[in-house]
Short mmCIF file of N, CA, C and O in Angstrom, two decimals:
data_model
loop_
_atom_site.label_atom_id
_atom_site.label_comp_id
_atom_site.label_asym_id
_atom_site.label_seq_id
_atom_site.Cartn_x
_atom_site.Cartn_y
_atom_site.Cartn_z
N UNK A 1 8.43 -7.69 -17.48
CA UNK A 1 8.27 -6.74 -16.37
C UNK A 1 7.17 -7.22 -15.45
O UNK A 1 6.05 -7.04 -15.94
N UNK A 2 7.18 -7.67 -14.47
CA UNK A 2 6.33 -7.83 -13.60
C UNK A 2 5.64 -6.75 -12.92
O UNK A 2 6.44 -5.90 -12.53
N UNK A 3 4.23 -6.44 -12.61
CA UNK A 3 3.43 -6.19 -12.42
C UNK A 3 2.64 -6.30 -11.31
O UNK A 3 2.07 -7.36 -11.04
N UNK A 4 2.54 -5.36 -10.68
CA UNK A 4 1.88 -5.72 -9.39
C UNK A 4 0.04 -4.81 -9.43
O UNK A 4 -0.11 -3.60 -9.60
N UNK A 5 -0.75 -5.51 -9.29
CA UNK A 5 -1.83 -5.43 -9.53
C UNK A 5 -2.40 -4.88 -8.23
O UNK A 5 -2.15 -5.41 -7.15
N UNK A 6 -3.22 -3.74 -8.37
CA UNK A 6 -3.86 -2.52 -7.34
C UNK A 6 -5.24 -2.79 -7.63
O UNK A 6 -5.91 -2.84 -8.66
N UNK A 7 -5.50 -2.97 -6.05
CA UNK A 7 -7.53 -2.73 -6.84
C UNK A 7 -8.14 -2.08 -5.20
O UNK A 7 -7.56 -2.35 -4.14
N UNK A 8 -9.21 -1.34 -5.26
CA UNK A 8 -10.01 -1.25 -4.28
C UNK A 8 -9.82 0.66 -3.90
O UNK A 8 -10.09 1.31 -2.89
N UNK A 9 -9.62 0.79 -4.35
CA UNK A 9 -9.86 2.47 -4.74
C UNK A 9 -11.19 3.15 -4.80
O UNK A 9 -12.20 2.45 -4.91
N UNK A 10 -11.26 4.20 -4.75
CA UNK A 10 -12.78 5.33 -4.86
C UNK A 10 -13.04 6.01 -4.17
O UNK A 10 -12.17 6.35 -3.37
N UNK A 11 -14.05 6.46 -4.09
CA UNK A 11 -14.51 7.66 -3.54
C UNK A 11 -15.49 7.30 -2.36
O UNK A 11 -16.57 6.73 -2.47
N UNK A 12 -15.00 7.67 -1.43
CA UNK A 12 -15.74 7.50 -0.03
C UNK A 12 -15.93 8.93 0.75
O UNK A 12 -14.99 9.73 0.85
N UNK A 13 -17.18 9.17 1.26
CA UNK A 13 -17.19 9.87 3.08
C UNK A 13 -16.33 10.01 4.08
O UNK A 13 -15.91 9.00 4.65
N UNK A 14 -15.96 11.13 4.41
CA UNK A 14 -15.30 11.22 5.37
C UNK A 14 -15.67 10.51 6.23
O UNK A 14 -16.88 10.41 6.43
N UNK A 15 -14.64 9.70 7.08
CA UNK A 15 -15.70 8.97 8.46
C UNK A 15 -15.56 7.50 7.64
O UNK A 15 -15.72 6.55 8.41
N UNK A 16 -15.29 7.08 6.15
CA UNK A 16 -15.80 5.96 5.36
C UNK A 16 -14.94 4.94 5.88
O UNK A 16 -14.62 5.13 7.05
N UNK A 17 -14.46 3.92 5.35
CA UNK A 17 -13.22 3.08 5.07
C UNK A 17 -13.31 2.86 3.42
O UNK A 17 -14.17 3.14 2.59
N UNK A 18 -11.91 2.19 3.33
CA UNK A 18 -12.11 1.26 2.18
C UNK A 18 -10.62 0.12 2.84
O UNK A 18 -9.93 0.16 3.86
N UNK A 19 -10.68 -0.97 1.44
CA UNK A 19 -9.95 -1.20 1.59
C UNK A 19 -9.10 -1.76 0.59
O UNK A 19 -9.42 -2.77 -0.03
N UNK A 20 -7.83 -1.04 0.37
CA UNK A 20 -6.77 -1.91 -0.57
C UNK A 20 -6.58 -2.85 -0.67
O UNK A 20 -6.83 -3.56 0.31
N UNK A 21 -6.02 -3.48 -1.91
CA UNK A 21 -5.39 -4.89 -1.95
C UNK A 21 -4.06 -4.86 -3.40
O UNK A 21 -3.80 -4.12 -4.34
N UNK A 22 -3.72 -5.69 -3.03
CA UNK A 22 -2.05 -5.37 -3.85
C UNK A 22 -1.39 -6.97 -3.96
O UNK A 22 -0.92 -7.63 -3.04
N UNK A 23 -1.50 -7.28 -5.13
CA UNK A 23 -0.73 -8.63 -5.48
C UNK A 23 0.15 -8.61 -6.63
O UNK A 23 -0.02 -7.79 -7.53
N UNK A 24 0.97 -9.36 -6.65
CA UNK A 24 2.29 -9.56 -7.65
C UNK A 24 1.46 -10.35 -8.71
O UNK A 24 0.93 -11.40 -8.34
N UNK A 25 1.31 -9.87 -10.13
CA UNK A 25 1.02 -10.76 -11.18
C UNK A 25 1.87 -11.92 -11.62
O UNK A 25 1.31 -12.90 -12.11
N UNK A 26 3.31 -11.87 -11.46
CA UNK A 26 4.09 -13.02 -11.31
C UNK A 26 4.72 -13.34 -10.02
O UNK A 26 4.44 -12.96 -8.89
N UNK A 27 5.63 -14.13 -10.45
CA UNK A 27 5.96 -15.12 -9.19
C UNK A 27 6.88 -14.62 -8.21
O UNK A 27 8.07 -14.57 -8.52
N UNK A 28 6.41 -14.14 -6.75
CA UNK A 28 7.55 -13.56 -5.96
C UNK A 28 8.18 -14.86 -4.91
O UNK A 28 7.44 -15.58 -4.25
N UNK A 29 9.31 -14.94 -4.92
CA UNK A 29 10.18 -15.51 -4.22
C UNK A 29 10.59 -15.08 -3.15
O UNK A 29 10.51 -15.88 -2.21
N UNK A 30 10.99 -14.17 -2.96
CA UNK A 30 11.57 -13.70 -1.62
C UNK A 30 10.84 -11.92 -1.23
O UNK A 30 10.41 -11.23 -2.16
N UNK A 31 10.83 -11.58 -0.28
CA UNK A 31 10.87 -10.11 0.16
C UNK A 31 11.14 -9.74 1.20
O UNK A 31 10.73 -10.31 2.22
N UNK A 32 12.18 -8.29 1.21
CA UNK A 32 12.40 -7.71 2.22
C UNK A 32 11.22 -7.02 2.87
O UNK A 32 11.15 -7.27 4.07
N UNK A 33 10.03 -6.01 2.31
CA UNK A 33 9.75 -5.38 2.76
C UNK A 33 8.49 -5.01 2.03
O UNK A 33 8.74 -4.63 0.88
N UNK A 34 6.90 -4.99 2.41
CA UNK A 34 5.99 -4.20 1.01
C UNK A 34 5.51 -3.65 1.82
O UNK A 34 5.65 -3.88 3.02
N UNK A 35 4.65 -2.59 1.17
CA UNK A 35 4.28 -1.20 1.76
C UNK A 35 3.37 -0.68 0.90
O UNK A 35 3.05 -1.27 -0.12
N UNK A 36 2.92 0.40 1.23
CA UNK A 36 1.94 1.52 0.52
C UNK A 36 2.04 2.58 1.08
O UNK A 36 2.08 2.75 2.30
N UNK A 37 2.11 3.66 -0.03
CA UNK A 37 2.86 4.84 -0.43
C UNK A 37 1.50 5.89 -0.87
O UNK A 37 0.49 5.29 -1.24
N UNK A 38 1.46 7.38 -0.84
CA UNK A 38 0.87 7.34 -1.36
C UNK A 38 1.26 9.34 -1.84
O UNK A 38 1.92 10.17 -1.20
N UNK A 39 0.69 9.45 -2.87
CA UNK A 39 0.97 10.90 -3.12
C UNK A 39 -0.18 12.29 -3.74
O UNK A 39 -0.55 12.43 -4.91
N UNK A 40 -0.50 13.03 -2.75
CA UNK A 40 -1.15 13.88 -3.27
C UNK A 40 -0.94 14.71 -4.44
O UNK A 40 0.02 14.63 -5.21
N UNK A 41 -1.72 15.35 -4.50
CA UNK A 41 -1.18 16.77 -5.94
C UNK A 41 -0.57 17.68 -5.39
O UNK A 41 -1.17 18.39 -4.57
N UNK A 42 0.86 17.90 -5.71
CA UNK A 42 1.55 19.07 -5.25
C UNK A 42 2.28 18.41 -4.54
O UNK A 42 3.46 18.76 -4.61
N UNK A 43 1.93 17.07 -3.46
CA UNK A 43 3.27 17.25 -2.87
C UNK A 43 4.58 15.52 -2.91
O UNK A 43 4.42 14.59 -3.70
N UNK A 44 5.34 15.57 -2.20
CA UNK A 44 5.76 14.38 -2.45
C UNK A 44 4.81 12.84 -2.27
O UNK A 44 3.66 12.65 -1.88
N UNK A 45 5.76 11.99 -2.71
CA UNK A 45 5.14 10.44 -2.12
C UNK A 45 5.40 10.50 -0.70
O UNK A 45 6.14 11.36 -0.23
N UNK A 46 4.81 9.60 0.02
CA UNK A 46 4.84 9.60 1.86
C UNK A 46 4.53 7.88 2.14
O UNK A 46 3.41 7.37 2.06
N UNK A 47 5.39 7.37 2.37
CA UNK A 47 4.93 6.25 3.14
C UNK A 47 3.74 6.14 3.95
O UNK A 47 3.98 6.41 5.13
N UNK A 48 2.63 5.86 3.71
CA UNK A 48 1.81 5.09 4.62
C UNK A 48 1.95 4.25 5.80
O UNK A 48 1.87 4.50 7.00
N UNK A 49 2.25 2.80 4.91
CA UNK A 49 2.36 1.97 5.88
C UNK A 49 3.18 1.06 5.34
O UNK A 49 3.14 0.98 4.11
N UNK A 50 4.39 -0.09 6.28
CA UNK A 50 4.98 -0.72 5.24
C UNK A 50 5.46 -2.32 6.27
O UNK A 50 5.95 -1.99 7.35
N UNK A 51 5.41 -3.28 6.13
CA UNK A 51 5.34 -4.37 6.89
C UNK A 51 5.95 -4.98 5.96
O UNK A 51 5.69 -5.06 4.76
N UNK A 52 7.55 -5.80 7.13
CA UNK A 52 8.45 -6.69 6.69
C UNK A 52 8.35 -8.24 6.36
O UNK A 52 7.26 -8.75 6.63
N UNK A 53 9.04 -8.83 5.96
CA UNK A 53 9.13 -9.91 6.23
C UNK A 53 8.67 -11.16 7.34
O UNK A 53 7.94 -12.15 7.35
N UNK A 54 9.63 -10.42 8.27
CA UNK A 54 9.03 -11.05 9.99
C UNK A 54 7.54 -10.37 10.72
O UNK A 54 7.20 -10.40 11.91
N UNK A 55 6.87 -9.79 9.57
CA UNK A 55 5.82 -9.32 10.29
C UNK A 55 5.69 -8.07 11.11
O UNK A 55 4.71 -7.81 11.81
N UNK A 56 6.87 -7.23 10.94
CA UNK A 56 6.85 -6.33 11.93
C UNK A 56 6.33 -4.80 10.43
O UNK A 56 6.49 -4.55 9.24
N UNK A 57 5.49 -4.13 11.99
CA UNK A 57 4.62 -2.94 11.04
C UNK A 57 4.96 -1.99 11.22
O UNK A 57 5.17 -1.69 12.40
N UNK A 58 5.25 -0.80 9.97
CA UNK A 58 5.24 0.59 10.49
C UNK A 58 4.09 1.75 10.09
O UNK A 58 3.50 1.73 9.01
N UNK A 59 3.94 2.45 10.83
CA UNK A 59 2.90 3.61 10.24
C UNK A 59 3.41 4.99 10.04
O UNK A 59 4.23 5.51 10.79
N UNK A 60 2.76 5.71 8.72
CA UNK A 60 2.78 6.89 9.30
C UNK A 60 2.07 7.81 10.29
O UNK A 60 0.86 7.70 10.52
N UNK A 61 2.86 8.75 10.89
CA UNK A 61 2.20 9.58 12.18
C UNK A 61 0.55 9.76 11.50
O UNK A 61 -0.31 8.97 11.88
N UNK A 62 0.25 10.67 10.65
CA UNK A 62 -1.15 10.94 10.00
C UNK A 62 -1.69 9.36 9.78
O UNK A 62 -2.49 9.64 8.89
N UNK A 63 -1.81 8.25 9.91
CA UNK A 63 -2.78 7.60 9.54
C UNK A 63 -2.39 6.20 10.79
O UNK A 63 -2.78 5.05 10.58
N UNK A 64 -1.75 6.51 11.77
CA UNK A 64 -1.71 5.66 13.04
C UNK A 64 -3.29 5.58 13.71
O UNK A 64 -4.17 6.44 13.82
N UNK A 65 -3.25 4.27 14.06
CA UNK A 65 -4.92 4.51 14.57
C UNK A 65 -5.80 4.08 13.64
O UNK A 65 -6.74 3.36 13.97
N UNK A 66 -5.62 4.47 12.42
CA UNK A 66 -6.77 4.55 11.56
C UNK A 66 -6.66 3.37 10.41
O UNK A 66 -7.58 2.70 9.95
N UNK A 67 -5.29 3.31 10.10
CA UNK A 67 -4.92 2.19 8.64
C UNK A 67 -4.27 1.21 9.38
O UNK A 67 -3.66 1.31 10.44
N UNK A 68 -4.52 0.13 8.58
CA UNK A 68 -3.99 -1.05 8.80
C UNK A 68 -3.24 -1.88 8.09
O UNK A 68 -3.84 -2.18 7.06
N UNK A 69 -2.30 -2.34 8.17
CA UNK A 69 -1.09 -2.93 6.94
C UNK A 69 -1.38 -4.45 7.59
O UNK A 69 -1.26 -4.81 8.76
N UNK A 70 -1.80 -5.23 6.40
CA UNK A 70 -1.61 -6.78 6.70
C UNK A 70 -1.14 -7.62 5.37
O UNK A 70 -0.78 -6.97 4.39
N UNK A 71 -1.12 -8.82 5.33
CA UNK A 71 -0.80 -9.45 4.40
C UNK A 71 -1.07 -11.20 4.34
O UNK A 71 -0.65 -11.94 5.23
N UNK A 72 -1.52 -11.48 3.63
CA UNK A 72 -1.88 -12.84 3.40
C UNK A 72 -1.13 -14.00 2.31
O UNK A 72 -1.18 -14.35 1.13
N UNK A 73 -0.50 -14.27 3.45
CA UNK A 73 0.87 -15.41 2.55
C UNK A 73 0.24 -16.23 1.57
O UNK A 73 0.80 -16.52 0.51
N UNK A 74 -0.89 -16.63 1.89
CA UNK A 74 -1.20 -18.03 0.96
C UNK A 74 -1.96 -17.68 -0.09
O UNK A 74 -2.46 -18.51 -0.86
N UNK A 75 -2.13 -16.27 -0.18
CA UNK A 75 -2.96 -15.44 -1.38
C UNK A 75 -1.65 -14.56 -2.26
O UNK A 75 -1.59 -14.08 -3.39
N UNK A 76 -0.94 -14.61 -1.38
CA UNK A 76 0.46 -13.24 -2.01
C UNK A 76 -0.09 -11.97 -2.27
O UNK A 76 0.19 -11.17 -3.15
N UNK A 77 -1.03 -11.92 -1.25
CA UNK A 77 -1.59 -10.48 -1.34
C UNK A 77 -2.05 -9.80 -0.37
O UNK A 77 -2.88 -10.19 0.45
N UNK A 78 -1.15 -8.00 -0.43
CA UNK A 78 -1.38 -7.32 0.44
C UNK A 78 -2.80 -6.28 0.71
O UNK A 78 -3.72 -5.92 -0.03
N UNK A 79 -2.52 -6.07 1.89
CA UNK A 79 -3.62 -4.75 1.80
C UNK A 79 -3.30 -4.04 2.81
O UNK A 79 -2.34 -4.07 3.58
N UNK A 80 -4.98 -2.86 2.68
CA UNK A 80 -4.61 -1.39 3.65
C UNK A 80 -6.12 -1.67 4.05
O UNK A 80 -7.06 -1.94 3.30
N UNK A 81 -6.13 -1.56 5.27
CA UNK A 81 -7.59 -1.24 5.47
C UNK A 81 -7.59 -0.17 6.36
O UNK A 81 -7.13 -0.03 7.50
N UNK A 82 -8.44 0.85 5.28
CA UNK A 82 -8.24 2.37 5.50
C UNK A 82 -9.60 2.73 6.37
O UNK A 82 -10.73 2.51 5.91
N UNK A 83 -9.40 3.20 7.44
CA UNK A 83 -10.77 3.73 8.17
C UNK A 83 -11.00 5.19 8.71
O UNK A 83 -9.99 5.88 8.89
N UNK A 84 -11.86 5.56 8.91
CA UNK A 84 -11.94 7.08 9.71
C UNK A 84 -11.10 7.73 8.53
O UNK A 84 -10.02 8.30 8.70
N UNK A 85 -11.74 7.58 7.33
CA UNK A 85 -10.94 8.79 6.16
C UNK A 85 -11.31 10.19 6.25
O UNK A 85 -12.43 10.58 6.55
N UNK A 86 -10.53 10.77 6.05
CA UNK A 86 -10.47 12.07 6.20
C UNK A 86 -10.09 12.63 4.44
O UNK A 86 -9.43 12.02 3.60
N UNK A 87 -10.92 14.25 4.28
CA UNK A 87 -10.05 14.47 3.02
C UNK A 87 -8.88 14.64 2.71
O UNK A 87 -8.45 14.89 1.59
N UNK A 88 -8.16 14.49 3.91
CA UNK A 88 -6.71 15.03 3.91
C UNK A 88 -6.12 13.77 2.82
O UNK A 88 -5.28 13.95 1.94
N UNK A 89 -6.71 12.66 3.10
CA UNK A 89 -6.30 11.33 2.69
C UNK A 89 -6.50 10.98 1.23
O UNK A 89 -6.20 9.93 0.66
N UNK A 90 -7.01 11.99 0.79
CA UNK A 90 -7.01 11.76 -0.49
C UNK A 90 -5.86 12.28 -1.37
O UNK A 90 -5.44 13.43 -1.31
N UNK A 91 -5.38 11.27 -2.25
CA UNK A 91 -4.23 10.81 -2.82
C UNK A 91 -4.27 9.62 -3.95
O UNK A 91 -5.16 8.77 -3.89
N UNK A 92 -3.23 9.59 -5.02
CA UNK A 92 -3.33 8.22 -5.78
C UNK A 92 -2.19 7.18 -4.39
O UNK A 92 -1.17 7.64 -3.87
N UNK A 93 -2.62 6.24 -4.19
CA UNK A 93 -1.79 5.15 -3.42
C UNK A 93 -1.27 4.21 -4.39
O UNK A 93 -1.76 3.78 -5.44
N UNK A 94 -0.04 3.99 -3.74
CA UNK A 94 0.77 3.01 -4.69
C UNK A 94 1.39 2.02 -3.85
O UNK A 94 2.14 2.24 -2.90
N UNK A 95 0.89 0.60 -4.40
CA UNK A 95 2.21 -0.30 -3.12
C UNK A 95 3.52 -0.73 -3.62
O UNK A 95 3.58 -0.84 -4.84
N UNK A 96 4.35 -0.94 -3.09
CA UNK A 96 5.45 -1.12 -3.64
C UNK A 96 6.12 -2.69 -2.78
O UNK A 96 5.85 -2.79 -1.58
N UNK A 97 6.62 -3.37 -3.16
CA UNK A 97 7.28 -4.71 -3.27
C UNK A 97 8.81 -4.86 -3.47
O UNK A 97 9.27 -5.11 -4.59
N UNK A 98 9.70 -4.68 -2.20
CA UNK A 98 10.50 -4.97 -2.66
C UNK A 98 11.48 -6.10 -1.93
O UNK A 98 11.64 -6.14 -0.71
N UNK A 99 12.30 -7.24 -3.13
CA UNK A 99 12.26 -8.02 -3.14
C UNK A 99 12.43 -8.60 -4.64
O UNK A 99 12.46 -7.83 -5.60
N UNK A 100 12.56 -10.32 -4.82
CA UNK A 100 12.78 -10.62 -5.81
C UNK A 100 11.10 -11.34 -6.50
O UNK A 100 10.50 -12.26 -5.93
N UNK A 101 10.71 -10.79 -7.54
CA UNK A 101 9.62 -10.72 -8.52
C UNK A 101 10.06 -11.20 -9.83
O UNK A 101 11.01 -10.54 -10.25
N UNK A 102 9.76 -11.92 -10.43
CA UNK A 102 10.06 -12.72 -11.81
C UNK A 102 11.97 -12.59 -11.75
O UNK A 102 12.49 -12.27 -12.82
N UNK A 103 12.66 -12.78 -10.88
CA UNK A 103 13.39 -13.29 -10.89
C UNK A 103 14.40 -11.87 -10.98
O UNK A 103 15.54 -11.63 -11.40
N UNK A 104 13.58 -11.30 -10.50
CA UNK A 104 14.56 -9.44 -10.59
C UNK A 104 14.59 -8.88 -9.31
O UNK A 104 13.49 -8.38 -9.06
N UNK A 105 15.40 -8.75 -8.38
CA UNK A 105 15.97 -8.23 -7.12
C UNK A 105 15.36 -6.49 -7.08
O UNK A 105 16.20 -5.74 -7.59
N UNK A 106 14.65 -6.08 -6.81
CA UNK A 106 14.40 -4.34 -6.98
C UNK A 106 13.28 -3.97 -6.16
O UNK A 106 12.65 -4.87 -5.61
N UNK A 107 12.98 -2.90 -6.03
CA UNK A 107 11.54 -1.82 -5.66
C UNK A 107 10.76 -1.92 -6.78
O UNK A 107 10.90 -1.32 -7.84
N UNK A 108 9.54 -3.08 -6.29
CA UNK A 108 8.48 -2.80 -7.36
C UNK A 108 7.37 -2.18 -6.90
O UNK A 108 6.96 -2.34 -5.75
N UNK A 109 6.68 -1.23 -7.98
CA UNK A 109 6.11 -0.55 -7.74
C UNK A 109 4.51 -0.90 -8.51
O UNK A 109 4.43 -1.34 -9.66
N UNK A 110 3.58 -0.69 -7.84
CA UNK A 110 2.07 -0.78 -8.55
C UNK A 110 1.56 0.61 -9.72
O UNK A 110 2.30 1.50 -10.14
N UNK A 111 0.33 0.45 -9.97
CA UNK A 111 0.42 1.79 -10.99
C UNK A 111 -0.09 2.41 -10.66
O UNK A 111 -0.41 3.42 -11.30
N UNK A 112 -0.54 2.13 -9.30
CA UNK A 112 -1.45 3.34 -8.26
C UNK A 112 -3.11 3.30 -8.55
O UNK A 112 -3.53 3.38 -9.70
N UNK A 113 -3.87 3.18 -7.58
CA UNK A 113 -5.18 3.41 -7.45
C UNK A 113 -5.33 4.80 -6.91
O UNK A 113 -4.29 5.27 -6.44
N UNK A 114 -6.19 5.42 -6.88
CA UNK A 114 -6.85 6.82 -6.65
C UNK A 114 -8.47 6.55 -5.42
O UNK A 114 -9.58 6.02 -5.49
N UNK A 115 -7.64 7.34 -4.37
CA UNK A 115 -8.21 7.22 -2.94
C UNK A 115 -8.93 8.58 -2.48
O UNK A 115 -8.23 9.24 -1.71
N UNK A 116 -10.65 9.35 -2.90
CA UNK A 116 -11.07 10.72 -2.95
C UNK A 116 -11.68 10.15 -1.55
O UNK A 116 -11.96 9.01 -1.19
N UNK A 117 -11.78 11.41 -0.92
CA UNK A 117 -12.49 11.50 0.42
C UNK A 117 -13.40 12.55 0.19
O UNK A 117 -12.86 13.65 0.19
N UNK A 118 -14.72 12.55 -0.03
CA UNK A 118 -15.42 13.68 0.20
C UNK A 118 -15.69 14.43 1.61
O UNK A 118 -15.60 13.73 2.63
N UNK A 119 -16.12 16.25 1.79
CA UNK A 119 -16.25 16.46 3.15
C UNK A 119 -17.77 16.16 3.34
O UNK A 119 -18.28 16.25 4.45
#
């Protein structure tokens, strides 16, 4: 089962940043699409932010302006660089990868880091 490895989580100030990062523990070959997701208590998961293949980015309405979706080919690793947090923003975040990963075609998913905003 391949594994996609989450780090850069915690507890920040409103007003703070942080910033995610998200890499495949094994070997990815191809991808359509990775992203970060993220879900409060109580309510559904919500796309964040999610950037294709060819480089093209999407946001959600709540965090336009503020987050940033990039990715670094020669590291195979993504990130979020989260700014102007708000508590609203607090949530566990999860990135997801999908694409072929140890040789399996699917939506992979991370095990989620935990993103607190104090007021």
């Amino acid at each position: 089962q391949v594994q996609l490895v989450e780090s850069g989580g915690g507890l920040v100030q409103a007003g703070g940043s942080l910033r995610l990062s998200c890499a495949p523990a094994g070997r990815m070959t191809y991808f359509n699409v990775m992203g970060w997701y993220r879900q409060a208590p109580g309510k559904q998961r919500q796309l964040v932010a999610d950037i294709t293949s060819s480089g093209r980015t999407n946001y959600g309405d709540s965090v336009k302006g503020r987050f940033t979706i990039s990715r670094d080919n020669a590291k195979n690793t993504m990130y979020l660089q989260m700014s102007s947090l708000k508590p609203e923003d607090t949530a566990v975040y999860y990135c997801m990868i999908s694409g072929v990963l140890g040789g399996q075609f699917a939506d992979h998913w991370g095990q989620g880091t935990q993103v607190t905003v104090s007021s």
